[in-house]
PDB file of C-alpha atoms in Angstrom:
ATOM      1  CA  MET A   1      52.799 -13.651 -70.544  1.00  0.00           C
ATOM      2  CA  ASP A   2      49.208 -14.000 -69.145  1.00  0.00           C
ATOM      3  CA  SER A   3      46.629 -11.129 -69.537  1.00  0.00           C
ATOM      4  CA  ARG A   4      47.225 -10.235 -65.919  1.00  0.00           C
ATOM      5  CA  GLU A   5      51.002  -9.930 -66.414  1.00  0.00           C
ATOM      6  CA  LYS A   6      50.324  -7.888 -69.565  1.00  0.00           C
ATOM      7  CA  GLU A   7      48.090  -5.566 -67.665  1.00  0.00           C
ATOM      8  CA  PHE A   8      50.596  -4.815 -65.033  1.00  0.00           C
ATOM      9  CA  ALA A   9      53.346  -4.172 -67.374  1.00  0.00           C
ATOM     10  CA  GLN A  10      51.071  -1.665 -69.242  1.00  0.00           C
ATOM     11  CA  LEU A  11      50.360  -0.181 -65.836  1.00  0.00           C
ATOM     12  CA  ILE A  12      54.211   0.171 -65.027  1.00  0.00           C
ATOM     13  CA  LYS A  13      54.796   1.574 -68.474  1.00  0.00           C
ATOM     14  CA  ASP A  14      52.040   4.100 -68.196  1.00  0.00           C
ATOM     15  CA  ASN A  15      53.105   5.211 -64.659  1.00  0.00           C
ATOM     16  CA  GLN A  16      56.818   4.825 -64.775  1.00  0.00           C
ATOM     17  CA  GLY A  17      57.162   8.641 -64.291  1.00  0.00           C
ATOM     18  CA  LEU A  18      55.994   8.684 -60.741  1.00  0.00           C
ATOM     19  CA  ILE A  19      58.146   5.472 -59.839  1.00  0.00           C
ATOM     20  CA  ILE A  20      61.093   7.359 -61.411  1.00  0.00           C
ATOM     21  CA  LYS A  21      60.358  10.648 -59.266  1.00  0.00           C
ATOM     22  CA  VAL A  22      59.919   8.656 -56.063  1.00  0.00           C
ATOM     23  CA  SER A  23      63.152   6.824 -56.920  1.00  0.00           C
ATOM     24  CA  ARG A  24      65.072  10.023 -57.590  1.00  0.00           C
ATOM     25  CA  LEU A  25      63.888  11.783 -54.549  1.00  0.00           C
ATOM     26  CA  TYR A  26      64.881   8.987 -52.115  1.00  0.00           C
ATOM     27  CA  THR A  27      68.317   7.954 -53.466  1.00  0.00           C
ATOM     28  CA  ASN A  28      71.640   9.583 -53.945  1.00  0.00           C
ATOM     29  CA  SER A  29      73.213   7.830 -56.702  1.00  0.00           C
ATOM     30  CA  LEU A  30      71.964   6.274 -60.171  1.00  0.00           C
ATOM     31  CA  GLU A  31      72.530   2.788 -58.966  1.00  0.00           C
ATOM     32  CA  ASP A  32      70.480   3.189 -55.946  1.00  0.00           C
ATOM     33  CA  GLU A  33      67.882   5.096 -57.939  1.00  0.00           C
ATOM     34  CA  GLU A  34      67.538   1.929 -60.296  1.00  0.00           C
ATOM     35  CA  ASP A  35      67.446  -0.457 -57.212  1.00  0.00           C
ATOM     36  CA  LEU A  36      64.790   1.468 -55.755  1.00  0.00           C
ATOM     37  CA  PHE A  37      62.833   1.668 -58.979  1.00  0.00           C
ATOM     38  CA  GLN A  38      63.061  -2.204 -59.082  1.00  0.00           C
ATOM     39  CA  GLU A  39      62.124  -2.657 -55.584  1.00  0.00           C
ATOM     40  CA  ILE A  40      59.042  -0.448 -55.972  1.00  0.00           C
ATOM     41  CA  VAL A  41      57.969  -2.474 -59.109  1.00  0.00           C
ATOM     42  CA  LEU A  42      58.390  -5.770 -57.243  1.00  0.00           C
ATOM     43  CA  GLN A  43      56.338  -4.292 -54.321  1.00  0.00           C
ATOM     44  CA  LEU A  44      53.721  -3.170 -56.791  1.00  0.00           C
ATOM     45  CA  TRP A  45      53.579  -6.735 -58.196  1.00  0.00           C
ATOM     46  CA  ARG A  46      53.338  -8.334 -54.995  1.00  0.00           C
ATOM     47  CA  SER A  47      50.531  -6.309 -53.835  1.00  0.00           C
ATOM     48  CA  TYR A  48      48.766  -6.062 -57.178  1.00  0.00           C
ATOM     49  CA  ASP A  49      46.054  -8.437 -56.328  1.00  0.00           C
ATOM     50  CA  SER A  50      45.179  -6.472 -53.162  1.00  0.00           C
ATOM     51  CA  PHE A  51      44.184  -3.248 -54.989  1.00  0.00           C
ATOM     52  CA  LYS A  52      40.442  -3.300 -54.704  1.00  0.00           C
ATOM     53  CA  GLY A  53      39.727  -0.314 -56.949  1.00  0.00           C
ATOM     54  CA  ASN A  54      38.641   2.150 -53.995  1.00  0.00           C
ATOM     55  CA  SER A  55      41.011   4.703 -55.134  1.00  0.00           C
ATOM     56  CA  LYS A  56      42.560   5.640 -58.397  1.00  0.00           C
ATOM     57  CA  ILE A  57      45.547   3.181 -59.676  1.00  0.00           C
ATOM     58  CA  SER A  58      47.846   6.068 -59.381  1.00  0.00           C
ATOM     59  CA  THR A  59      47.015   6.861 -55.850  1.00  0.00           C
ATOM     60  CA  TRP A  60      47.547   3.160 -54.891  1.00  0.00           C
ATOM     61  CA  MET A  61      50.892   3.174 -56.728  1.00  0.00           C
ATOM     62  CA  TYR A  62      52.116   6.449 -55.006  1.00  0.00           C
ATOM     63  CA  ARG A  63      51.294   4.843 -51.622  1.00  0.00           C
ATOM     64  CA  VAL A  64      53.137   1.685 -52.422  1.00  0.00           C
ATOM     65  CA  ALA A  65      56.076   3.475 -53.901  1.00  0.00           C
ATOM     66  CA  LEU A  66      56.430   5.874 -51.002  1.00  0.00           C
ATOM     67  CA  ASN A  67      56.060   3.245 -48.492  1.00  0.00           C
ATOM     68  CA  THR A  68      58.845   1.093 -50.214  1.00  0.00           C
ATOM     69  CA  ALA A  69      60.974   4.150 -50.632  1.00  0.00           C
ATOM     70  CA  ILE A  70      60.505   5.194 -46.951  1.00  0.00           C
ATOM     71  CA  THR A  71      61.296   1.830 -45.728  1.00  0.00           C
ATOM     72  CA  LEU A  72      64.528   1.353 -47.742  1.00  0.00           C
ATOM     73  CA  PHE A  73      65.510   4.961 -46.812  1.00  0.00           C
ATOM     74  CA  ARG A  74      65.406   4.082 -43.366  1.00  0.00           C
ATOM     75  CA  LYS A  75      67.410   1.040 -43.730  1.00  0.00           C
ATOM     76  CA  LYS A  76      70.114   2.695 -45.667  1.00  0.00           C
ATOM     77  CA  SER A  77      70.209   5.994 -43.572  1.00  0.00           C
ATOM     78  CA  LYS A  78      71.239   3.840 -40.547  1.00  0.00           C
ATOM     79  CA  SER A  79      74.474   2.950 -42.527  1.00  0.00           C
ATOM     80  CA  LEU A  80      75.099   5.977 -44.691  1.00  0.00           C
ATOM     81  CA  PRO A  81      75.788   9.658 -43.759  1.00  0.00           C
ATOM     82  CA  THR A  82      72.733  11.749 -44.087  1.00  0.00           C
ATOM     83  CA  ASN A  83      74.709  14.820 -45.427  1.00  0.00           C
ATOM     84  CA  GLU A  84      75.468  13.116 -48.905  1.00  0.00           C
ATOM     85  CA  LEU A  85      73.659  14.947 -51.639  1.00  0.00           C
ATOM     86  CA  ASP A  86      74.556  13.758 -55.027  1.00  0.00           C
ATOM     87  CA  ILE A  87      71.756  14.593 -57.519  1.00  0.00           C
ATOM     88  CA  ASN A  88      71.517  13.191 -61.005  1.00  0.00           C
ATOM     89  CA  HIS A  89      69.771  15.710 -63.269  1.00  0.00           C
ATOM     90  CA  LYS A  90      70.464  13.775 -66.456  1.00  0.00           C
ATOM     91  CA  ASP A  91      66.704  13.998 -67.616  1.00  0.00           C
ATOM     92  CA  PHE A  92      66.408  17.808 -67.458  1.00  0.00           C
ATOM     93  CA  VAL A  93      66.658  19.758 -70.669  1.00  0.00           C
ATOM     94  CA  GLU A  94      69.612  21.866 -70.827  1.00  0.00           C
ATOM     95  CA  ASP A  95      68.092  24.853 -72.436  1.00  0.00           C
ATOM     96  CA  ASP A  96      68.158  27.444 -69.643  1.00  0.00           C
ATOM     97  CA  ASP A  97      70.963  27.315 -67.432  1.00  0.00           C
ATOM     98  CA  GLU A  98      69.593  29.560 -64.676  1.00  0.00           C
ATOM     99  CA  LYS A  99      66.360  27.542 -64.719  1.00  0.00           C
ATOM    100  CA  GLN A 100      68.286  24.195 -64.433  1.00  0.00           C
ATOM    101  CA  GLN A 101      70.216  25.799 -61.514  1.00  0.00           C
ATOM    102  CA  GLN A 102      66.897  26.822 -59.911  1.00  0.00           C
ATOM    103  CA  ILE A 103      65.581  23.149 -60.439  1.00  0.00           C
ATOM    104  CA  SER A 104      68.603  21.551 -59.118  1.00  0.00           C
ATOM    105  CA  LEU A 105      68.490  23.759 -55.952  1.00  0.00           C
ATOM    106  CA  LEU A 106      64.825  22.892 -55.325  1.00  0.00           C
ATOM    107  CA  TYR A 107      65.540  19.226 -55.585  1.00  0.00           C
ATOM    108  CA  THR A 108      68.555  19.619 -53.328  1.00  0.00           C
ATOM    109  CA  VAL A 109      66.493  21.511 -50.767  1.00  0.00           C
ATOM    110  CA  ILE A 110      63.479  18.887 -51.156  1.00  0.00           C
ATOM    111  CA  LYS A 111      66.004  16.046 -50.409  1.00  0.00           C
ATOM    112  CA  THR A 112      66.694  17.523 -47.034  1.00  0.00           C
ATOM    113  CA  LEU A 113      63.171  17.311 -45.914  1.00  0.00           C
ATOM    114  CA  PRO A 114      61.954  14.467 -43.776  1.00  0.00           C
ATOM    115  CA  ASN A 115      60.248  11.597 -45.620  1.00  0.00           C
ATOM    116  CA  VAL A 116      56.656  12.734 -45.065  1.00  0.00           C
ATOM    117  CA  GLU A 117      57.290  16.263 -46.072  1.00  0.00           C
ATOM    118  CA  ARG A 118      59.334  15.139 -49.102  1.00  0.00           C
ATOM    119  CA  ALA A 119      56.525  12.989 -50.202  1.00  0.00           C
ATOM    120  CA  ILE A 120      53.821  15.866 -49.652  1.00  0.00           C
ATOM    121  CA  VAL A 121      55.979  18.213 -51.886  1.00  0.00           C
ATOM    122  CA  MET A 122      56.641  15.506 -54.579  1.00  0.00           C
ATOM    123  CA  MET A 123      52.950  14.798 -54.950  1.00  0.00           C
ATOM    124  CA  TYR A 124      52.089  18.515 -55.069  1.00  0.00           C
ATOM    125  CA  LEU A 125      54.733  19.187 -57.896  1.00  0.00           C
ATOM    126  CA  ASP A 126      52.887  16.197 -59.617  1.00  0.00           C
ATOM    127  CA  ASP A 127      49.597  18.107 -59.525  1.00  0.00           C
ATOM    128  CA  LEU A 128      47.964  15.608 -57.186  1.00  0.00           C
ATOM    129  CA  PRO A 129      44.800  16.991 -55.726  1.00  0.00           C
ATOM    130  CA  TYR A 130      45.103  17.545 -51.895  1.00  0.00           C
ATOM    131  CA  LYS A 131      42.508  14.705 -51.423  1.00  0.00           C
ATOM    132  CA  ASP A 132      44.779  12.265 -53.169  1.00  0.00           C
ATOM    133  CA  ILE A 133      47.815  13.390 -51.238  1.00  0.00           C
ATOM    134  CA  ALA A 134      46.069  13.137 -47.883  1.00  0.00           C
ATOM    135  CA  GLU A 135      44.839   9.639 -48.794  1.00  0.00           C
ATOM    136  CA  ASN A 136      48.167   8.562 -49.772  1.00  0.00           C
ATOM    137  CA  LEU A 137      49.630   9.706 -46.568  1.00  0.00           C
ATOM    138  CA  GLY A 138      46.636   8.699 -44.245  1.00  0.00           C
ATOM    139  CA  ILE A 139      46.148  12.379 -42.904  1.00  0.00           C
ATOM    140  CA  THR A 140      43.191  14.883 -43.569  1.00  0.00           C
ATOM    141  CA  GLU A 141      42.846  17.036 -46.628  1.00  0.00           C
ATOM    142  CA  VAL A 142      42.984  20.098 -44.453  1.00  0.00           C
ATOM    143  CA  ASN A 143      46.136  18.700 -42.688  1.00  0.00           C
ATOM    144  CA  ALA A 144      47.671  18.103 -46.167  1.00  0.00           C
ATOM    145  CA  ARG A 145      46.874  21.835 -47.161  1.00  0.00           C
ATOM    146  CA  VAL A 146      48.408  23.162 -43.884  1.00  0.00           C
ATOM    147  CA  LYS A 147      51.501  21.125 -44.286  1.00  0.00           C
ATOM    148  CA  MET A 148      52.060  22.052 -47.917  1.00  0.00           C
ATOM    149  CA  ASN A 149      51.477  25.667 -46.995  1.00  0.00           C
ATOM    150  CA  ARG A 150      54.087  25.514 -44.385  1.00  0.00           C
ATOM    151  CA  LEU A 151      56.478  23.537 -46.670  1.00  0.00           C
ATOM    152  CA  LYS A 152      56.143  26.261 -49.421  1.00  0.00           C
ATOM    153  CA  LYS A 153      57.334  28.747 -46.891  1.00  0.00           C
ATOM    154  CA  THR A 154      60.015  26.579 -45.593  1.00  0.00           C
ATOM    155  CA  LEU A 155      61.262  25.671 -49.245  1.00  0.00           C
ATOM    156  CA  LYS A 156      61.340  29.536 -50.383  1.00  0.00           C
ATOM    157  CA  GLU A 157      63.390  30.242 -47.155  1.00  0.00           C
ATOM    158  CA  GLN A 158      65.851  27.534 -47.720  1.00  0.00           C
ATOM    159  CA  MET A 159      66.246  28.232 -51.446  1.00  0.00           C
ATOM    160  CA  GLU A 160      67.008  31.873 -50.484  1.00  0.00           C
ATOM    161  CA  LYS A 161      69.626  30.878 -47.953  1.00  0.00           C
ATOM    162  CA  TYR A 162      71.432  28.943 -50.986  1.00  0.00           C
ATOM    163  CA  ALA A 163      70.746  31.593 -53.475  1.00  0.00           C
TER     164      ALA A 163
END
């Protein structure tokens, strides 16, 4: 393995959490999640040389991951029913049942959002600054803030419906 490949492997290792989150939010099964993870890593490798360093590496990775997920989601949604929601929460700690139910409900509601809104919420939950969210989605920072405020209200209303 040359130094470039080692550097890339370390980059994936250091940022695998964001790839897993994107994979989990845009799939309905563990197999699809694993496939999407691999596809994202492949797309990151293919575009690794094009990263110019104008933004943080994590911002670039989010953009590639989201674009890959949305592209595959669109392809699959043409052939799969959109009302299937099978969320795998194997990675959550099972210490507080009510808290876990709330987390599960939140992810269920997030999965019903359109792609762009889902991406905004995901990045917000990852504590990305609005500037980075805007850059990833090609919108203004003000627009990202407005969308997130509206999404907070929508998520709250949807969660109250289910509760």
